[in-house]
Each structure stands twice: as C-alpha cells, then as structure tokens.
Amino acid sequence: MEIIELNSLHAEAYQHLRLEGLKKHPENFGASYDEELHYTIDDYSERITAHQSNVFGAFNNEKLIGIVTLFKESKLKMEHKAFIFGMYVTEESRGLGAARKLMEAALNKARFQPEIEQVYLTVMSDNHPAKKLYLSLGFEPYAKEPHALKIGTSYYDEEHMLLML
C-alpha cells in the first residue's frame, strides 16, 4: 500500500471514490451525493490542488482505495488550526490499515507546518471503528452535537475531537 498526496491527475479517481463514500455512507459526510454528483472533474481537481488543502490517497495495486483531507485555516486569528475531513476507505479495503496510514500522513503534514498547533475532526457518534482509530492517534473528544445531520427523517449525532500538536 502506498500513501501519496493527490494532485490534479488523480481528480477522476478521487471523484469516483468520494461519490462512492457519499452514496454508501451518507451519514458520515456533511456533503451529500446529490450535491456532489453535479461537480465536474475540474471542480474535484480544484479541491485537490487548493492552497489550503492537502488531499491524501491510499493506493493498493495502483487503485485508489482511500482518501482524507487536511484543511488549514487561512484567517490570521485561526491559522493555528487545521481540520481533517472526507475520510473514506472502500469497504473491501477496510482492515488493511489504510485509514491509519492516511491519518498519519495528514498529521505528519500538519506537524511540519509550524503554524498548525491543533487538528480538529468530527465523527459520527456511532462510528466506533473510526472513533477508536482517532483516539489511538491522540485525538480527544470535546463536544457532542446532537442532530448534527438530518437525512430524510433520521438524525445523526457527531462527536467533535481535537489533537493538540
């Protein structure tokens, strides 16, 4: 397995994997499949290459199997913060360590940027495997947001987590 920072050449594979995650696990993302279905390859390319973002991909046998984004705040008073979002690993690739390796790559990138002091993420309250991973990496929960997402008539709670670098 190889973890690399994605670039515009990976836009199509990134789009495919992100849409898969949004469709199969809508409760784990703030964005929706229906919204992003209309984004173009150029939209995804811009997302991957945005100045404030670092998008990492896990490849197994040259196939993209996992993604995660590190987003850095740019406002002067908040540039000490970064956020992890968009974590997704294909169902058939879970258990191979891709999620941990993706998170480690994102956190290593954050650690080598001296302005970043804190990394935040949110996770669905009932996503126990993800919470276990984040806790093992040093993240600590600091708040729970009831009804953070609403899909149809169902509500989903999120836990907010923080890692001080």
PDB file of C-alpha atoms in Angstrom:
ATOM      1  CA  MET A   1       0.000   0.000   0.000  1.00  0.00           C
ATOM      2  CA  GLU A   2       1.214   3.456  -0.886  1.00  0.00           C
ATOM      3  CA  ILE A   3       0.049   6.785   0.569  1.00  0.00           C
ATOM      4  CA  ILE A   4       0.615   9.875  -1.555  1.00  0.00           C
ATOM      5  CA  GLU A   5      -0.587  13.446  -1.712  1.00  0.00           C
ATOM      6  CA  LEU A   6      -3.023  13.646  -4.605  1.00  0.00           C
ATOM      7  CA  ASN A   7      -2.738  16.116  -7.482  1.00  0.00           C
ATOM      8  CA  SER A   8      -4.933  17.112 -10.406  1.00  0.00           C
ATOM      9  CA  LEU A   9      -4.036  13.898 -12.264  1.00  0.00           C
ATOM     10  CA  HIS A  10      -5.957  11.988  -9.591  1.00  0.00           C
ATOM     11  CA  ALA A  11      -9.160  14.054  -9.905  1.00  0.00           C
ATOM     12  CA  GLU A  12     -11.206  11.390 -11.673  1.00  0.00           C
ATOM     13  CA  ALA A  13     -10.251   8.594  -9.262  1.00  0.00           C
ATOM     14  CA  TYR A  14     -10.851  10.956  -6.326  1.00  0.00           C
ATOM     15  CA  GLN A  15     -14.280  11.917  -7.681  1.00  0.00           C
ATOM     16  CA  HIS A  16     -15.252   8.270  -8.097  1.00  0.00           C
ATOM     17  CA  LEU A  17     -14.167   7.325  -4.573  1.00  0.00           C
ATOM     18  CA  ARG A  18     -15.724  10.372  -2.922  1.00  0.00           C
ATOM     19  CA  LEU A  19     -19.061   9.789  -4.662  1.00  0.00           C
ATOM     20  CA  GLU A  20     -18.939   6.139  -3.599  1.00  0.00           C
ATOM     21  CA  GLY A  21     -18.468   7.189   0.022  1.00  0.00           C
ATOM     22  CA  LEU A  22     -21.242   9.770  -0.144  1.00  0.00           C
ATOM     23  CA  LYS A  23     -23.645   7.255  -1.667  1.00  0.00           C
ATOM     24  CA  LYS A  24     -22.852   4.251   0.534  1.00  0.00           C
ATOM     25  CA  HIS A  25     -22.395   6.109   3.835  1.00  0.00           C
ATOM     26  CA  PRO A  26     -24.290   9.416   3.644  1.00  0.00           C
ATOM     27  CA  GLU A  27     -24.406   9.683   7.439  1.00  0.00           C
ATOM     28  CA  ASN A  28     -20.614  10.015   7.607  1.00  0.00           C
ATOM     29  CA  PHE A  29     -20.346  13.161   5.480  1.00  0.00           C
ATOM     30  CA  GLY A  30     -21.649  16.701   5.706  1.00  0.00           C
ATOM     31  CA  ALA A  31     -21.889  16.835   1.910  1.00  0.00           C
ATOM     32  CA  SER A  32     -24.469  14.842   0.006  1.00  0.00           C
ATOM     33  CA  TYR A  33     -24.212  12.579  -3.010  1.00  0.00           C
ATOM     34  CA  ASP A  34     -26.901  14.548  -4.866  1.00  0.00           C
ATOM     35  CA  GLU A  35     -24.997  17.814  -4.382  1.00  0.00           C
ATOM     36  CA  GLU A  36     -21.617  16.495  -5.469  1.00  0.00           C
ATOM     37  CA  LEU A  37     -22.928  14.377  -8.329  1.00  0.00           C
ATOM     38  CA  HIS A  38     -23.094  17.572 -10.386  1.00  0.00           C
ATOM     39  CA  TYR A  39     -19.485  18.621  -9.701  1.00  0.00           C
ATOM     40  CA  THR A  40     -17.153  18.391 -12.670  1.00  0.00           C
ATOM     41  CA  ILE A  41     -13.706  16.843 -12.826  1.00  0.00           C
ATOM     42  CA  ASP A  42     -12.374  20.409 -12.781  1.00  0.00           C
ATOM     43  CA  ASP A  43     -14.227  21.030  -9.505  1.00  0.00           C
ATOM     44  CA  TYR A  44     -12.553  17.992  -7.957  1.00  0.00           C
ATOM     45  CA  SER A  45      -9.191  18.973  -9.404  1.00  0.00           C
ATOM     46  CA  GLU A  46      -9.508  22.409  -7.808  1.00  0.00           C
ATOM     47  CA  ARG A  47     -10.432  20.799  -4.487  1.00  0.00           C
ATOM     48  CA  ILE A  48      -7.364  18.564  -4.590  1.00  0.00           C
ATOM     49  CA  THR A  49      -4.982  21.390  -5.503  1.00  0.00           C
ATOM     50  CA  ALA A  50      -6.461  24.141  -3.289  1.00  0.00           C
ATOM     51  CA  HIS A  51      -3.788  26.076  -1.415  1.00  0.00           C
ATOM     52  CA  GLN A  52      -5.327  25.373   1.990  1.00  0.00           C
ATOM     53  CA  SER A  53      -5.886  21.651   1.440  1.00  0.00           C
ATOM     54  CA  ASN A  54      -3.759  18.566   1.292  1.00  0.00           C
ATOM     55  CA  VAL A  55      -5.628  15.532  -0.012  1.00  0.00           C
ATOM     56  CA  PHE A  56      -4.041  12.150   0.577  1.00  0.00           C
ATOM     57  CA  GLY A  57      -4.818   8.909  -1.166  1.00  0.00           C
ATOM     58  CA  ALA A  58      -4.145   5.279  -0.302  1.00  0.00           C
ATOM     59  CA  PHE A  59      -3.330   3.091  -3.282  1.00  0.00           C
ATOM     60  CA  ASN A  60      -3.338  -0.674  -3.342  1.00  0.00           C
ATOM     61  CA  ASN A  61      -2.082  -2.226  -6.582  1.00  0.00           C
ATOM     62  CA  GLU A  62      -2.313   1.232  -8.218  1.00  0.00           C
ATOM     63  CA  LYS A  63      -6.021   1.554  -7.324  1.00  0.00           C
ATOM     64  CA  LEU A  64      -7.207   4.405  -5.105  1.00  0.00           C
ATOM     65  CA  ILE A  65      -8.830   2.759  -2.069  1.00  0.00           C
ATOM     66  CA  GLY A  66      -8.911   5.569   0.491  1.00  0.00           C
ATOM     67  CA  ILE A  67      -8.864   9.349   0.842  1.00  0.00           C
ATOM     68  CA  VAL A  68      -8.597  12.011   3.526  1.00  0.00           C
ATOM     69  CA  THR A  69      -8.222  15.797   3.508  1.00  0.00           C
ATOM     70  CA  LEU A  70      -6.230  18.099   5.779  1.00  0.00           C
ATOM     71  CA  PHE A  71      -7.619  21.644   5.566  1.00  0.00           C
ATOM     72  CA  LYS A  72      -5.680  24.578   7.032  1.00  0.00           C
ATOM     73  CA  GLU A  73      -7.396  27.715   8.231  1.00  0.00           C
ATOM     74  CA  SER A  74      -6.094  30.821   6.477  1.00  0.00           C
ATOM     75  CA  LYS A  75      -7.500  33.625   8.609  1.00  0.00           C
ATOM     76  CA  LEU A  76      -4.809  35.193  10.761  1.00  0.00           C
ATOM     77  CA  LYS A  77      -6.551  34.525  14.072  1.00  0.00           C
ATOM     78  CA  MET A  78      -7.249  30.894  13.172  1.00  0.00           C
ATOM     79  CA  GLU A  79      -4.199  29.818  11.193  1.00  0.00           C
ATOM     80  CA  HIS A  80      -3.097  27.689  14.158  1.00  0.00           C
ATOM     81  CA  LYS A  81      -5.971  25.290  13.329  1.00  0.00           C
ATOM     82  CA  ALA A  82      -6.379  22.543  10.771  1.00  0.00           C
ATOM     83  CA  PHE A  83      -9.248  20.157  10.110  1.00  0.00           C
ATOM     84  CA  ILE A  84      -9.418  16.556   8.966  1.00  0.00           C
ATOM     85  CA  PHE A  85     -12.418  15.648   6.827  1.00  0.00           C
ATOM     86  CA  GLY A  86     -13.555  13.457   3.962  1.00  0.00           C
ATOM     87  CA  MET A  87     -12.047  10.241   5.335  1.00  0.00           C
ATOM     88  CA  TYR A  88     -13.190   7.240   3.341  1.00  0.00           C
ATOM     89  CA  VAL A  89     -11.791   3.767   2.690  1.00  0.00           C
ATOM     90  CA  THR A  90     -13.581   1.338   0.393  1.00  0.00           C
ATOM     91  CA  GLU A  91     -15.455  -1.420   2.198  1.00  0.00           C
ATOM     92  CA  GLU A  92     -13.373  -4.175   0.603  1.00  0.00           C
ATOM     93  CA  SER A  93     -10.143  -2.459   1.710  1.00  0.00           C
ATOM     94  CA  ARG A  94     -11.031  -1.948   5.357  1.00  0.00           C
ATOM     95  CA  GLY A  95      -8.854  -3.767   7.838  1.00  0.00           C
ATOM     96  CA  LEU A  96      -5.676  -3.264   5.783  1.00  0.00           C
ATOM     97  CA  GLY A  97      -4.512  -0.229   7.794  1.00  0.00           C
ATOM     98  CA  ALA A  98      -5.268   2.321   5.079  1.00  0.00           C
ATOM     99  CA  ALA A  99      -7.233   4.643   7.380  1.00  0.00           C
ATOM    100  CA  ARG A 100      -4.414   4.748   9.932  1.00  0.00           C
ATOM    101  CA  LYS A 101      -1.814   5.381   7.241  1.00  0.00           C
ATOM    102  CA  LEU A 102      -3.928   8.144   5.695  1.00  0.00           C
ATOM    103  CA  MET A 103      -4.388   9.809   9.080  1.00  0.00           C
ATOM    104  CA  GLU A 104      -0.685   9.522   9.859  1.00  0.00           C
ATOM    105  CA  ALA A 105       0.185  11.160   6.526  1.00  0.00           C
ATOM    106  CA  ALA A 106      -2.233  14.029   7.175  1.00  0.00           C
ATOM    107  CA  LEU A 107      -0.993  14.509  10.735  1.00  0.00           C
ATOM    108  CA  ASN A 108       2.648  14.400   9.640  1.00  0.00           C
ATOM    109  CA  LYS A 109       1.882  17.125   7.103  1.00  0.00           C
ATOM    110  CA  ALA A 110       0.280  19.194   9.869  1.00  0.00           C
ATOM    111  CA  ARG A 111       3.232  18.664  12.223  1.00  0.00           C
ATOM    112  CA  PHE A 112       5.687  20.013   9.642  1.00  0.00           C
ATOM    113  CA  GLN A 113       3.770  23.270   9.379  1.00  0.00           C
ATOM    114  CA  PRO A 114       4.832  25.268  12.426  1.00  0.00           C
ATOM    115  CA  GLU A 115       1.752  27.496  12.365  1.00  0.00           C
ATOM    116  CA  ILE A 116      -0.554  24.496  12.915  1.00  0.00           C
ATOM    117  CA  GLU A 117      -0.977  23.740  16.608  1.00  0.00           C
ATOM    118  CA  GLN A 118      -4.350  21.969  16.683  1.00  0.00           C
ATOM    119  CA  VAL A 119      -6.133  19.486  14.436  1.00  0.00           C
ATOM    120  CA  TYR A 120      -9.895  19.010  14.606  1.00  0.00           C
ATOM    121  CA  LEU A 121     -12.272  16.429  13.195  1.00  0.00           C
ATOM    122  CA  THR A 122     -15.836  15.261  13.576  1.00  0.00           C
ATOM    123  CA  VAL A 123     -17.043  11.681  13.601  1.00  0.00           C
ATOM    124  CA  MET A 124     -20.484  10.114  13.747  1.00  0.00           C
ATOM    125  CA  SER A 125     -21.187   9.131  17.333  1.00  0.00           C
ATOM    126  CA  ASP A 126     -21.948   5.525  16.391  1.00  0.00           C
ATOM    127  CA  ASN A 127     -18.897   5.065  14.129  1.00  0.00           C
ATOM    128  CA  HIS A 128     -16.961   3.108  16.728  1.00  0.00           C
ATOM    129  CA  PRO A 129     -14.104   1.867  14.472  1.00  0.00           C
ATOM    130  CA  ALA A 130     -13.309   5.448  13.383  1.00  0.00           C
ATOM    131  CA  LYS A 131     -13.514   6.775  16.937  1.00  0.00           C
ATOM    132  CA  LYS A 132     -11.185   4.014  18.118  1.00  0.00           C
ATOM    133  CA  LEU A 133      -8.659   4.951  15.416  1.00  0.00           C
ATOM    134  CA  TYR A 134      -8.816   8.662  16.235  1.00  0.00           C
ATOM    135  CA  LEU A 135      -8.434   8.036  19.965  1.00  0.00           C
ATOM    136  CA  SER A 136      -5.407   5.810  19.301  1.00  0.00           C
ATOM    137  CA  LEU A 137      -3.817   8.694  17.361  1.00  0.00           C
ATOM    138  CA  GLY A 138      -4.219  11.026  20.345  1.00  0.00           C
ATOM    139  CA  PHE A 139      -7.460  12.819  19.479  1.00  0.00           C
ATOM    140  CA  GLU A 140      -9.693  13.683  22.409  1.00  0.00           C
ATOM    141  CA  PRO A 141     -13.448  14.276  22.277  1.00  0.00           C
ATOM    142  CA  TYR A 142     -14.510  17.731  23.420  1.00  0.00           C
ATOM    143  CA  ALA A 143     -18.158  18.023  22.395  1.00  0.00           C
ATOM    144  CA  LYS A 144     -21.125  16.105  21.075  1.00  0.00           C
ATOM    145  CA  GLU A 145     -23.530  17.721  18.645  1.00  0.00           C
ATOM    146  CA  PRO A 146     -26.971  16.137  18.714  1.00  0.00           C
ATOM    147  CA  HIS A 147     -28.814  16.001  15.394  1.00  0.00           C
ATOM    148  CA  ALA A 148     -25.770  17.336  13.531  1.00  0.00           C
ATOM    149  CA  LEU A 149     -27.007  15.824  10.273  1.00  0.00           C
ATOM    150  CA  LYS A 150     -30.506  15.103   9.025  1.00  0.00           C
ATOM    151  CA  ILE A 151     -31.074  12.625   6.213  1.00  0.00           C
ATOM    152  CA  GLY A 152     -34.736  12.272   5.389  1.00  0.00           C
ATOM    153  CA  THR A 153     -36.388  11.892   8.766  1.00  0.00           C
ATOM    154  CA  SER A 154     -33.326  10.429  10.533  1.00  0.00           C
ATOM    155  CA  TYR A 155     -30.911  12.438  12.667  1.00  0.00           C
ATOM    156  CA  TYR A 156     -27.246  11.668  13.318  1.00  0.00           C
ATOM    157  CA  ASP A 157     -25.119  12.911  16.202  1.00  0.00           C
ATOM    158  CA  GLU A 158     -21.495  13.949  15.720  1.00  0.00           C
ATOM    159  CA  GLU A 159     -18.616  13.983  18.146  1.00  0.00           C
ATOM    160  CA  HIS A 160     -16.012  16.718  17.819  1.00  0.00           C
ATOM    161  CA  MET A 161     -12.431  15.704  18.508  1.00  0.00           C
ATOM    162  CA  LEU A 162      -9.175  17.625  18.904  1.00  0.00           C
ATOM    163  CA  LEU A 163      -5.482  16.775  18.750  1.00  0.00           C
ATOM    164  CA  MET A 164      -3.022  19.275  20.187  1.00  0.00           C
ATOM    165  CA  LEU A 165       0.252  19.006  18.278  1.00  0.00           C
TER     166      LEU A 165
END
